[in-house]
Coordinates of C-alpha atoms in Angstrom, one line a residue:
Chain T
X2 CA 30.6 -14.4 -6.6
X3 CA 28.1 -16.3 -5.2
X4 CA 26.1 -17.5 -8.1
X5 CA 23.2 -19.1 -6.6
X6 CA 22.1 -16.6 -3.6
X7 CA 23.0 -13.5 -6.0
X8 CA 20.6 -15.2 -8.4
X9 CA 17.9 -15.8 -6.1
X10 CA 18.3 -12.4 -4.5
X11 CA 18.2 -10.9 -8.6
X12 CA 15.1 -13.4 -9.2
X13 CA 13.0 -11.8 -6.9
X14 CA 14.1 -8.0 -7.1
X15 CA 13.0 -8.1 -11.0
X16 CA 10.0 -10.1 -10.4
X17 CA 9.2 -7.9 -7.5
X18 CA 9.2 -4.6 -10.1
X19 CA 8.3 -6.4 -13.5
X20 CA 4.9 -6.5 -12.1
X21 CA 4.8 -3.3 -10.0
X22 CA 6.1 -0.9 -11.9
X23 CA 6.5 -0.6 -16.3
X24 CA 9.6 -0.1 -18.1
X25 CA 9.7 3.4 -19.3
X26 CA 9.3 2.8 -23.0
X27 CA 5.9 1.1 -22.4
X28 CA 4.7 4.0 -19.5
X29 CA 5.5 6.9 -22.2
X30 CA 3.5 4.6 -24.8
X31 CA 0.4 4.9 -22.7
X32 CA 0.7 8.2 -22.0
X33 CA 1.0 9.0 -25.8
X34 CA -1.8 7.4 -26.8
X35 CA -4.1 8.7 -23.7
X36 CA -3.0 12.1 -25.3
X37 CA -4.1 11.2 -29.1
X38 CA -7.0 8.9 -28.2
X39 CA -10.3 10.3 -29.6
X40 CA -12.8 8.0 -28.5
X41 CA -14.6 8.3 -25.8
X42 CA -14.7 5.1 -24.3
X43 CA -10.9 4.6 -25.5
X44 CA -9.6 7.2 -23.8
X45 CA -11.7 6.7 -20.1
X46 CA -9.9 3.1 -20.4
X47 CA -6.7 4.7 -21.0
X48 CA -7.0 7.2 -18.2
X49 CA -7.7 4.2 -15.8
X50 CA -4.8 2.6 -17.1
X51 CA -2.5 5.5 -16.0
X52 CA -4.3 5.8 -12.8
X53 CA -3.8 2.0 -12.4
X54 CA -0.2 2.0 -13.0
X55 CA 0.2 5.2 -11.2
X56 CA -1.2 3.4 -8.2
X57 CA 0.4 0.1 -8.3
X58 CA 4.0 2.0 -8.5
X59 CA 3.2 3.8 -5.3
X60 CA 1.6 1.3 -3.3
X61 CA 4.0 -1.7 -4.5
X62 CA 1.2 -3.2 -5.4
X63 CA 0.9 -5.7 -8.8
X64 CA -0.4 -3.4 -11.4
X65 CA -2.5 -6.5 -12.5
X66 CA -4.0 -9.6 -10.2
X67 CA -3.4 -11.4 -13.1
X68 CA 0.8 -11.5 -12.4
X69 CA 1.2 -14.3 -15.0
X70 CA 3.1 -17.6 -16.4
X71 CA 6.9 -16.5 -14.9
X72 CA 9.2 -16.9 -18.4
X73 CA 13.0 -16.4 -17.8
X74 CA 15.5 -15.4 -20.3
X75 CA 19.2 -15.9 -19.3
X76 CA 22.2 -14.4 -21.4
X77 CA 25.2 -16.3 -19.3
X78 CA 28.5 -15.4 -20.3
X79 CA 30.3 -18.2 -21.2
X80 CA 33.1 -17.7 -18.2
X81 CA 30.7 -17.5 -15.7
X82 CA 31.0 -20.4 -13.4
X83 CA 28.3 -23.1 -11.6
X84 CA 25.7 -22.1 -14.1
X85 CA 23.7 -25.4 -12.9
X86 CA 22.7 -23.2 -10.1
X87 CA 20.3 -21.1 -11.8
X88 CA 17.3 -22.7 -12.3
X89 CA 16.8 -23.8 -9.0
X90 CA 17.6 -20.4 -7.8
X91 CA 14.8 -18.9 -10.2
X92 CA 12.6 -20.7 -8.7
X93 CA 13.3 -20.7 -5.4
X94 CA 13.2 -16.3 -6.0
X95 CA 9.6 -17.6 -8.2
X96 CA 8.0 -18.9 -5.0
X97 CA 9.6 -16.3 -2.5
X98 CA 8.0 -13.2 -4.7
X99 CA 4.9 -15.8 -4.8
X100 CA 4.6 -15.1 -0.6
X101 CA 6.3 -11.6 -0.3
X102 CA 5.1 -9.5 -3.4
X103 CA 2.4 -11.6 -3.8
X104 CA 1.9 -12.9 -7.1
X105 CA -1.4 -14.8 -7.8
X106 CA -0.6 -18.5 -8.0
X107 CA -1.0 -19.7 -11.8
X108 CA 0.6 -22.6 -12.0
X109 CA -1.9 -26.0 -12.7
X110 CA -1.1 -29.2 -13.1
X111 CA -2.7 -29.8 -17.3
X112 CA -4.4 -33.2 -16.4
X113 CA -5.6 -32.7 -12.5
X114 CA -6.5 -29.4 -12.6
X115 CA -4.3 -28.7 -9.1
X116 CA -3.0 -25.7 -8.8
X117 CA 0.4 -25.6 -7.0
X118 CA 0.1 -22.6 -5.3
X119 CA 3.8 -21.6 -5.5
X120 CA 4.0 -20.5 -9.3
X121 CA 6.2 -23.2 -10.1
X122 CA 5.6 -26.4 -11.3
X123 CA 7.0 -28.6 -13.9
X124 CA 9.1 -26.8 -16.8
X125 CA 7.8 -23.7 -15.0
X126 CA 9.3 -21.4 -14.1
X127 CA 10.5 -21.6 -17.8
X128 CA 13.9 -20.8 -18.7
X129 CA 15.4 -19.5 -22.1
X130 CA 19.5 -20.3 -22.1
X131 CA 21.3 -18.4 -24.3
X132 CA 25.6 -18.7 -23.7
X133 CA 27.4 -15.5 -24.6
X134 CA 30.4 -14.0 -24.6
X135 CA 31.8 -13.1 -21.0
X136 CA 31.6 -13.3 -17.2
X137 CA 28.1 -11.4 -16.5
X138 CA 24.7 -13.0 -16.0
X139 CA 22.2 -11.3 -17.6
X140 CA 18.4 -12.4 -16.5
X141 CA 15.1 -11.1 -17.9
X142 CA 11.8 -12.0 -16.6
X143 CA 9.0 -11.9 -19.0
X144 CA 5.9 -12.5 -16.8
X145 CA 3.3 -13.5 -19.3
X146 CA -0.5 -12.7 -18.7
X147 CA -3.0 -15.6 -19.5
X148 CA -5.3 -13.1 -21.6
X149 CA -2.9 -12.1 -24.0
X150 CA -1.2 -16.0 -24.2
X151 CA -4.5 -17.1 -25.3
X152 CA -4.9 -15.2 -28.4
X153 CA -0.9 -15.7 -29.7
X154 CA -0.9 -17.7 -33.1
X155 CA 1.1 -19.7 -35.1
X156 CA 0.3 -20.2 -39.1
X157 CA 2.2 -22.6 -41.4
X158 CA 2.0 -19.9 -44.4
X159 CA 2.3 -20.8 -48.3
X160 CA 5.8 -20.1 -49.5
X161 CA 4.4 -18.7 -52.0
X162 CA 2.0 -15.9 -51.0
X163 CA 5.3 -14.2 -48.7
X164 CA 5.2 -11.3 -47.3
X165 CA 1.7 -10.0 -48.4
X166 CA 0.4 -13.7 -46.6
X167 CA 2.1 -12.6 -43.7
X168 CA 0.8 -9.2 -43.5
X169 CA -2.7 -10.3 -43.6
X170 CA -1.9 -13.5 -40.8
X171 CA -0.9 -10.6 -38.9
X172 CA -4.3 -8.3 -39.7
X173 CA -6.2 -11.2 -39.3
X174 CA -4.6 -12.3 -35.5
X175 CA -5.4 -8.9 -34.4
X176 CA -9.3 -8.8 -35.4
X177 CA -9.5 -12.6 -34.2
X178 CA -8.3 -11.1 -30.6
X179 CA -10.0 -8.1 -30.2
X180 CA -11.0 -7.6 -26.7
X181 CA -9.3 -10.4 -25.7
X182 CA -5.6 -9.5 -24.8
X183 CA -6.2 -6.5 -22.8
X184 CA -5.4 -3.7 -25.5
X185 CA -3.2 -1.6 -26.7
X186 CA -1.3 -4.4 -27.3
X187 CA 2.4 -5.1 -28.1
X188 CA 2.9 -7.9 -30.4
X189 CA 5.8 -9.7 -31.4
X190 CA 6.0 -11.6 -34.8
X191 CA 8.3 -13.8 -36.2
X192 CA 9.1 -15.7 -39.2
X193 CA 10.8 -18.3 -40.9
X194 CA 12.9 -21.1 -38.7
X195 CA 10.0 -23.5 -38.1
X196 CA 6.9 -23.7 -35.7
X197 CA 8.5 -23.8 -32.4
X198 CA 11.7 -21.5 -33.5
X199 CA 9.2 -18.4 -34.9
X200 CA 7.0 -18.9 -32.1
X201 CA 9.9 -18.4 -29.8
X202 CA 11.4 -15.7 -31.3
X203 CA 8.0 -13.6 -31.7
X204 CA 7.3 -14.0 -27.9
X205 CA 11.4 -13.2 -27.3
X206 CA 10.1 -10.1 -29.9
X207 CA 8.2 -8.5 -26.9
X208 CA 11.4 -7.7 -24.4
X209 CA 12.4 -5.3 -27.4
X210 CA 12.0 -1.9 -26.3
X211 CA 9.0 -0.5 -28.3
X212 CA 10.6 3.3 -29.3
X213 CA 13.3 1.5 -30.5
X214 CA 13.8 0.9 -34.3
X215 CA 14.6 -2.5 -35.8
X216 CA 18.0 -1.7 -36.9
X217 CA 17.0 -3.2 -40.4
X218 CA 15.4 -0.9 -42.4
X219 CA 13.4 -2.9 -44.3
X220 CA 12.0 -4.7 -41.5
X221 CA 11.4 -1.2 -39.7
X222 CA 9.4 -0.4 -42.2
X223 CA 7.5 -3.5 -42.2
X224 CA 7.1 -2.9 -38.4
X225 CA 5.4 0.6 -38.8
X226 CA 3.2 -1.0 -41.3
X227 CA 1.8 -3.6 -39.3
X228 CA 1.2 -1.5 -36.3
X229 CA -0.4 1.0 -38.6
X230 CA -2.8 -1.7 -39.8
X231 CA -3.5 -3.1 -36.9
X232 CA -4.5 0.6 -35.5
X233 CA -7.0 0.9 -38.6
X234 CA -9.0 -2.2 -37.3
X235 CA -10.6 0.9 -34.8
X236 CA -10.5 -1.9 -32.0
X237 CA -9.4 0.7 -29.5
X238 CA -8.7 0.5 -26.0
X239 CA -10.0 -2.7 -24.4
X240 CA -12.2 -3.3 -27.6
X241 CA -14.3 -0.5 -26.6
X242 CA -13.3 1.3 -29.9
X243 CA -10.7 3.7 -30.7
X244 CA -7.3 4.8 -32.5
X245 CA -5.1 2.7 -30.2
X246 CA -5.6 -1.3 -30.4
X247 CA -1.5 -2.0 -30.8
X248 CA 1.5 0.1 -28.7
X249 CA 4.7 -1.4 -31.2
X250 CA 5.4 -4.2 -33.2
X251 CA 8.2 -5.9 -32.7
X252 CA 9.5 -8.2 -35.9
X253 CA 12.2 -11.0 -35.7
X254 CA 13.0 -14.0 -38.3
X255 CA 15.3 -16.5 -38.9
X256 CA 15.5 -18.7 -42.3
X257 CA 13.1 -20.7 -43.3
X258 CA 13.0 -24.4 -45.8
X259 CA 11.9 -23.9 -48.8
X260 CA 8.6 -25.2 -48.4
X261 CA 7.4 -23.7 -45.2
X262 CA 6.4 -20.2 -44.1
X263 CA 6.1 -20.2 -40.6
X264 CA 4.6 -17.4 -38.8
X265 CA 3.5 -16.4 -35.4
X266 CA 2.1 -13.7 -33.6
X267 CA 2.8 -13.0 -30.0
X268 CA 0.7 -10.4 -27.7
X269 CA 1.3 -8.6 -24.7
X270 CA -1.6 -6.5 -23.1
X271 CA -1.1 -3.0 -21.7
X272 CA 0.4 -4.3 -18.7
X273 CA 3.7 -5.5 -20.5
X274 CA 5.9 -6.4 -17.9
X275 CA 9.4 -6.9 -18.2
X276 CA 12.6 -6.6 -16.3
X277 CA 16.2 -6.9 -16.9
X278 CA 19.2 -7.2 -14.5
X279 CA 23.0 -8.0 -15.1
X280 CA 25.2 -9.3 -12.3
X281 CA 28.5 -8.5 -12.9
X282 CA 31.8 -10.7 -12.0
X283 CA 32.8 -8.7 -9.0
X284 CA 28.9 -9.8 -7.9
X285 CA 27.4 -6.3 -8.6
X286 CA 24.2 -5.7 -10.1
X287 CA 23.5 -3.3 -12.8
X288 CA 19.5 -2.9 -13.4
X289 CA 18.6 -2.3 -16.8
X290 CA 15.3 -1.8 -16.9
X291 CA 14.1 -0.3 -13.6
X292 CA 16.0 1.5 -11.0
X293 CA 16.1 -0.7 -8.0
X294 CA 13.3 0.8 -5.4
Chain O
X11 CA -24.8 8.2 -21.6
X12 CA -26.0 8.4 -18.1
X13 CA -24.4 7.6 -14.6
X14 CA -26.3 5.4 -12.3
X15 CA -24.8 4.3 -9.2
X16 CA -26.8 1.2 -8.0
X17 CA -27.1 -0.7 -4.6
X18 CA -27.6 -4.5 -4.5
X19 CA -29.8 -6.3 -4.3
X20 CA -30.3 -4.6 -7.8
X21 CA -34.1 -5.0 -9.2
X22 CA -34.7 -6.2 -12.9
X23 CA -36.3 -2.6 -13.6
X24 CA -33.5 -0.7 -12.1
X25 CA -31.3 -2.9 -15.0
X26 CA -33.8 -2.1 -17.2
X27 CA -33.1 1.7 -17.1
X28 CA -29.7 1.1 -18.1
X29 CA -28.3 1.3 -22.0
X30 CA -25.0 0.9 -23.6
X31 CA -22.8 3.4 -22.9
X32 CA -24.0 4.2 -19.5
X33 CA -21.1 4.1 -16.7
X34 CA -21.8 2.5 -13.4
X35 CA -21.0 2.5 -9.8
X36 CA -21.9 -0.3 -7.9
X37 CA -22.0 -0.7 -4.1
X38 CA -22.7 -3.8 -2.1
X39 CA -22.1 -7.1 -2.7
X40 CA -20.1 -8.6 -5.3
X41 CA -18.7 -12.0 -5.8
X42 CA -16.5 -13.2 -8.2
X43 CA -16.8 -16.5 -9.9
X44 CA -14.4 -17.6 -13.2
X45 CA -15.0 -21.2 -14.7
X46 CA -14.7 -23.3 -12.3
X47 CA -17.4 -21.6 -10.2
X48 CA -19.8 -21.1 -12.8
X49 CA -19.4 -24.9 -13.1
X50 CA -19.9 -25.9 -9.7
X51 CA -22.5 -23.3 -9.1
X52 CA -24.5 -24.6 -12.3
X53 CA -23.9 -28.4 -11.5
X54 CA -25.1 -28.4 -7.7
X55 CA -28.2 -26.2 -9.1
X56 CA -28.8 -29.5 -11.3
X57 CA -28.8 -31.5 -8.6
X58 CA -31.1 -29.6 -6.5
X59 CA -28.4 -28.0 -3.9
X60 CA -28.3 -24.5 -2.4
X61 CA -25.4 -22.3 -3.3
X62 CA -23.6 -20.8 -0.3
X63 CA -25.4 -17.4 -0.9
X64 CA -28.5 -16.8 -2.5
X65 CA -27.4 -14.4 -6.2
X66 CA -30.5 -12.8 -7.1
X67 CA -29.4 -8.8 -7.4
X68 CA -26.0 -9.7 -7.0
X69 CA -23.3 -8.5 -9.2
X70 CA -20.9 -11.5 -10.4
X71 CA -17.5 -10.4 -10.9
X72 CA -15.4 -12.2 -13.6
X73 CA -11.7 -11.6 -11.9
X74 CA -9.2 -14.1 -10.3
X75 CA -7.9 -11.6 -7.2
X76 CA -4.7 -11.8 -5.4
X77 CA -6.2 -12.3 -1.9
X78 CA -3.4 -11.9 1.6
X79 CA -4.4 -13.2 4.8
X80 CA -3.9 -10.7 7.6
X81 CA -4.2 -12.2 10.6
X82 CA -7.6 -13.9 10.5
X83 CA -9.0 -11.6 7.6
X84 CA -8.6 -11.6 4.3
X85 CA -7.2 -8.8 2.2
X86 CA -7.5 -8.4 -1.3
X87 CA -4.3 -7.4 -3.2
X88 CA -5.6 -6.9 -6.8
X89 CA -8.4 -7.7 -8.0
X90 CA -8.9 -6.9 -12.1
X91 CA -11.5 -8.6 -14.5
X92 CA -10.7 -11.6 -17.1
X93 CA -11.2 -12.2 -19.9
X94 CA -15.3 -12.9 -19.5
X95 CA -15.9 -14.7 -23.2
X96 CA -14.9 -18.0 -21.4
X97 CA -17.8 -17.9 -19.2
X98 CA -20.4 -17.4 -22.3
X99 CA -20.7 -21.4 -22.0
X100 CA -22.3 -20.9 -18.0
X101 CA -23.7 -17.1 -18.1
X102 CA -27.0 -17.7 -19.9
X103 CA -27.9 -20.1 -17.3
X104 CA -26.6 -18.7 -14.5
X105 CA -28.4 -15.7 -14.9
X106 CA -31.8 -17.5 -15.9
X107 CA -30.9 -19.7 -12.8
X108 CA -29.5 -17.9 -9.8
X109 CA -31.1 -14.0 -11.5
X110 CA -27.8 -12.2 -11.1
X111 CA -28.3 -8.4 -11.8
X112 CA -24.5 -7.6 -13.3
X113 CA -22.1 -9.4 -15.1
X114 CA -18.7 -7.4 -13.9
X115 CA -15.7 -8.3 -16.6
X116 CA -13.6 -7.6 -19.8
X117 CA -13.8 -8.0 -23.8
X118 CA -17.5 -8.6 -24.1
X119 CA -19.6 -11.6 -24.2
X120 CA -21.3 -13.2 -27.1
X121 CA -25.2 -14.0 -28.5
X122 CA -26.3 -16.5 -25.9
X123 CA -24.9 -14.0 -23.2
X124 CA -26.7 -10.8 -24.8
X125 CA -29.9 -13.0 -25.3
X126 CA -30.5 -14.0 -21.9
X127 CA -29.6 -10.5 -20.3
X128 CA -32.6 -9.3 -22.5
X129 CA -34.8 -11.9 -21.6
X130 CA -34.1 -12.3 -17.7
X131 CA -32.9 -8.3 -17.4
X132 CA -29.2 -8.4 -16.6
X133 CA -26.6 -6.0 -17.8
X134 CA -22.5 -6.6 -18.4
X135 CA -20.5 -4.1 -16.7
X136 CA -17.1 -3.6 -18.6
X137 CA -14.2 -3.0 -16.0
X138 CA -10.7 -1.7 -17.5
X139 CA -8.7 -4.7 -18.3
X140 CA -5.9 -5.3 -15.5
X141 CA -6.8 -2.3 -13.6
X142 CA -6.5 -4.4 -10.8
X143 CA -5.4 -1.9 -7.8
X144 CA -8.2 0.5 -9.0
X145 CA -10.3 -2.3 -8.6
X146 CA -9.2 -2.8 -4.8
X147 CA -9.5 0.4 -3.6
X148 CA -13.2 0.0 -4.1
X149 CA -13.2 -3.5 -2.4
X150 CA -13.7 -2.8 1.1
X151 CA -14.0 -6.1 2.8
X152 CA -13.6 -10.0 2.1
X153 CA -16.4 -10.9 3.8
X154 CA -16.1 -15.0 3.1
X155 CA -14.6 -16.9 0.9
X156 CA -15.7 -20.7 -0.5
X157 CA -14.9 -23.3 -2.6
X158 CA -11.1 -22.7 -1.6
X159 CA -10.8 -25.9 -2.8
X160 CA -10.8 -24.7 -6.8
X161 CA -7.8 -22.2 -5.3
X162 CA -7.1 -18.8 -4.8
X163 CA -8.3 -17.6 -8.5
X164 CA -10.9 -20.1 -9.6
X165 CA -13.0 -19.6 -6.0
X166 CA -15.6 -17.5 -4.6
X167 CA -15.0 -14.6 -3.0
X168 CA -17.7 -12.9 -1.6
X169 CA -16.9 -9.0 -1.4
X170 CA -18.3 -5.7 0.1
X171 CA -18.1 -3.1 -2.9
X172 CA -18.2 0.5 -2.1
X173 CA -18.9 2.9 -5.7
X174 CA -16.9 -0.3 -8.0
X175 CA -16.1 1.2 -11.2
X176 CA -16.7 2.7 -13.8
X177 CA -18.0 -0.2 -15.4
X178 CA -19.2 0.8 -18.8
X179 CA -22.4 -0.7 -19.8
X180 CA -21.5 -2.6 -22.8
X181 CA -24.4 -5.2 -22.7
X182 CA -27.6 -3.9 -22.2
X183 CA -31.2 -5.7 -21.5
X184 CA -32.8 -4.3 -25.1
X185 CA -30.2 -6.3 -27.2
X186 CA -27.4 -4.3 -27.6
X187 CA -23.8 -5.1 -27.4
X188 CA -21.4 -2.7 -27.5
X189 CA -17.9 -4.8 -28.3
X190 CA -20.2 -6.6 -31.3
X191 CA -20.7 -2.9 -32.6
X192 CA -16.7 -2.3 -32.4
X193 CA -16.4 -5.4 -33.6
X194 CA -18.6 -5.2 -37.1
X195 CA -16.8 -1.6 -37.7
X196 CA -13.3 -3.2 -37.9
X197 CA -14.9 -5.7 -40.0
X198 CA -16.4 -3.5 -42.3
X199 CA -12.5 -1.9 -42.4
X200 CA -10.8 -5.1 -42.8
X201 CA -10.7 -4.7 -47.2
X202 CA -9.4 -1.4 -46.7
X203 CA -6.4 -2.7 -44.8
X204 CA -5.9 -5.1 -46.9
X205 CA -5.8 -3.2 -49.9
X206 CA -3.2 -0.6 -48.5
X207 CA -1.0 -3.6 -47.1
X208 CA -1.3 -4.7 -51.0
X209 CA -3.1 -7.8 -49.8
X210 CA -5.2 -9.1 -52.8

C-alpha cells in the first residue's frame, strides 16, 4: 500500500467527521441527559446542543467554530513499512481539512503571537506513537477544544493521603472549571507514572468510549463515583445549573515512586470529538468510529 | 422569566427592563471581539483614536468564527461563543468606554464585569457553549471585517444578526449574576461530597 497518500487521504476523512458529526457513545449521552435534566436552564442548553449537533451533521458543517488543537494517536503495527511517512502526511491532511472542511486556524506561534493559519505549526499537529503488533495503521484524531484544555490539571498529590486525595483533586478540578469547559463534560484522569506520563494518559482517557466499563472493577467503581460526585456539584449544563455537569469518567494509571502521587485531570466539553480509522495491509480502510459519509 | 427581542442600537432603559433569567433575541448589529480586540480597541481609545465603528447599543459578541470567502463576500461557517471570563480584564472599561448594550458569550463573567453592567446598564447574554451552526443560521451577513491582522479568530467581525439566540440573561444591570448563584450552591454542596467520597 501506499502509506503516505492513504494516510493523507485517512487524515482528512477523520478530521473531516471528528468535527462534524459525534461518535455515537457521546450523541446517546446527550440525548440521555436532555431526557433526565430537570433544570430549566440545563435542559434549554441541552436541547440547543442536540439541535446544534443535529445541524452540523446535516449541513457538514463543524459542530463547534472552535475545531481545536489537532492531537494524533497512531497505533502502527510493527510490520507496517515507511512509517517515517506519517507525520508529514498528517499534516499535510491537517492543512487540507484547514481549506476544505474548514477548520478555524488555532495554531500561534507562543512568543510572536502569529498565527499560522494552516493548523500546523511546530510539534503540531501533535502525534502520539504507539508500535503494536501487526501490519494495520490505526489513527485517531483527538481534536482538542481550547475551553476545555484550559481548565485540565495536574496535582503532585501526598503519597500518603491516596485515593481519598485523589478523589477530592478530582471534586475540586471540577468546581474550579465550572462554566469554563463547555459542560457536560467528559474527563479523563490518571494517576501514578509521573507528571508528564498521568497527564498523557488522562487526556489518552478521553478516546475511551464513555458506555463502556473499565474492565477493572475496582477502578469501575471508582469511575462511577467520581462522575457521581462531580454531578452533585449542581453545575449543570453550561454552568447554568442542573443534574448533568460530567457525561463519563474515564480512569487510567500507571505506577507511581514511592514518594509521588501524581494526578491529572483531563476535560472534554460536550462537543467531544473523536475519530478512529484502521488501514488495513491490502490498503483498505475500516472506520471505527463513524461510517464514512 | 420574560422574552424580549431587542433591535440595536439597544437604549440603556431597554437593558434596564431586563433580569436574570430572561431569554433574548437580538437583531441587528453584532460584532465580535476576543482579547486581542478588546486590547486594541481599549489601547487606541487611550490614545485618543476612533474605533472603526462607533459601539454604543451594540451587542459585542465573545466568539472566534470560522469565516469562508465566497467570491468577494464573506461567509461565516460557525460561529459559537468562548469562554468570556478572559475578557473580565477589558469588559468593565469597554463598556464604561465605548457603552456597549450586550455582552454575547459563555460561563459567566466576574465582579468587575457585574459591577459595571450595573453602573453603565449593560447585560451578558449567555449563548450555548459550541452551538456554533445555531449560531450561524442567525448570522445573516458579514458586513466588514477589521483588524485582519490579529487573524481570523482574534479580529472584528462586524455582523448583521437576525433574532440571535436565545441568550439567557445571566448578568443583569441590578447586580445579579446568575453563574455566581450556580456557583455558591455547588459550594455550599462541596462538604457533602466530600463526606460521601469519605474525604475528611
Amino acid at each position: 500500500m501506499d502509506i503516505e497518500s492513504l494516510t493523507e487521504k485517512v487524515g482528512y476523512d477523520l478530521l473531516r467527521l471528528a468535527v462534524t458529526e459525534l461518535p455515537r457513545d457521546v450523541k446517546e449521552a446527550l440525548q440521555k441527559a436532555h431526557r433526565e435534566e430537570t433544570s430549566e436552564a440545563g435542559k434549554t442548553q441541552l436541547k440547543a446542543i442536540l439541535e446544534n449537533i443535529q445541524l452540523a451533521e446535516r449541513t457538514h458543517t463543524p459542530m463547534c467554530q472552535d475545531t481545536g488543537t489537532i492531537i494524533f494517536y497512531i497505533r502502527a503495527g510493527a510490520e507496517v513499512g515507511r512509517l517515517e511517512k506519517v507525520e508529514n502526511a498528517l499534516i499535510e491532511a491537517t492543512r487540507r481539512a484547514t481549506v476544505e472542511v474548514p477548520l478555524r486556524p488555532n495554531a500561534v506561534d507562543p512568543f510572536v503571537g502569529k498565527n499560522t493559519g494552516d493548523n500546523t505549526g511546530r510539534n503540531i499537529p501533535f502525534v502520539n506513537w504507539e508500535i503494536v503488533p501487526g501490519n494495520s495503521l490505526e489513527i485517531t484524531v483527538l481534536p482538542k477544544g481550547g475551553g476545555s484544555e484550559n481548565v485540565c490539571m495536574l496535582g503532585m498529590l501526598v503519597p500518603g493521603e491516596g485515593l481519598q486525595g485523589l478523589k477530592k483533586f478530582v471534586v475540586d478540578a471540577v468546581m474550579k472549571a465550572g462554566a469554563k469547559p463547555c459542560p457536560p463534560n467528559i474527563l479523563g484522569v490518571a494517576v501514578g507514572g509521573g507528571a508528564d506520563v498521568a497527564l498523557k494518559l488522562a487526556k489518552k482517557a478521553l478516546l475511551r468510549p464513555i458506555d463502556q466499563h473499565n474492565s477493572d472493577p475496582e477502578i469501575s467503581e471508582l469511575e462511577r463515583e467520581l462522575l457521581e460526585a462531580a454531578n452533585l456539584t449542581g453545575i449543570g449544563p453550561m454552568g447554568l445549573g442542573g443534574r448533568f455537569t460530567v457525561l463519563g469518567v474515564n480512569v487510567d494509571y500507571a505506577a507511581r515512586h514511592p514518594a509521588s502521587y501524581p494526578a491529572a485531570v483531563a476535560f472534554n466539553c460536550w462537543a467531544a470529538r473523536r475519530a478512529t480509522a484502521r488501514i488495513l495491509e491490502n490498503g483498505e480502510v475500516e472506520h471505527i468510529t463513524h461510517r464514512n459519509r | 422569566m420574560t422574552v424580549y427581542r431587542l433591535t440595536t442600537p439597544i437604549s440603556e432603559d431597554e437593558t434596564r427592563k431586563l433580569k436574570v433569567n430572561d431569554e433574548i433575541y437580538i437583531t441587528g448589529t453584532m460584532v465580535t471581539a476576543r482579547d486581542q480586540a478588546h486590547k486594541r480597541a481599549l489601547e487606541l481609545h487611550a490614545e485618543n483614536k476612533k474605533l472603526p465603528l462607533d459601539l454604543e447599543g451594540l451587542a459585542v459578541f465573545h466568539c472566534g468564527p470560522i469565516v469562508k470567502k465566497h467570491g468577494d463576500k464573506w461567509r461565516i461557517v460557525a460561529a459559537g461563543p468562548t469562554t468570556s471570563t478572559r475578557m473580565d480584564i477589558f469588559e468593565g472599561d469597554f463598556i464604561k468606554n465605548f457603552k456597549v448594550r450586550v455582552i454575547i458569550g459563555k460561563g459567566g463573567m466576574g465582579q468587575r464585569t457585574t459591577e459595571a453592567m450595573q453602573r453603565y446598564g449593560a447585560v451578558y447574554g449567555a449563548f450555548t457553549g459550541g452551538a456554533a451552526v445555531l449560531a450561524a443560521k442567525a448570522i445573516d451577513e458579514v458586513r466588514a471585517v477589521e483588524w485582519f491582522d490579529l487573524g481570523m479568530p482574534e479580529a472584528l467581525w462586524i455582523l448583521g444578526a437576525k433574532e440571535f439566540g436565545p441568550l439567557t440573561v445571566a448578568i443583569d444591570s441590578h447586580g445579579n449574576n446568575l453563574f455566581e448563584d450556580v456557583r455558591d450552591r455547588a459550594e455550599e454542596n462541596r462538604k457533602a461530597i466530600y463526606r460521601k467520597l469519605g474525604i475528611r
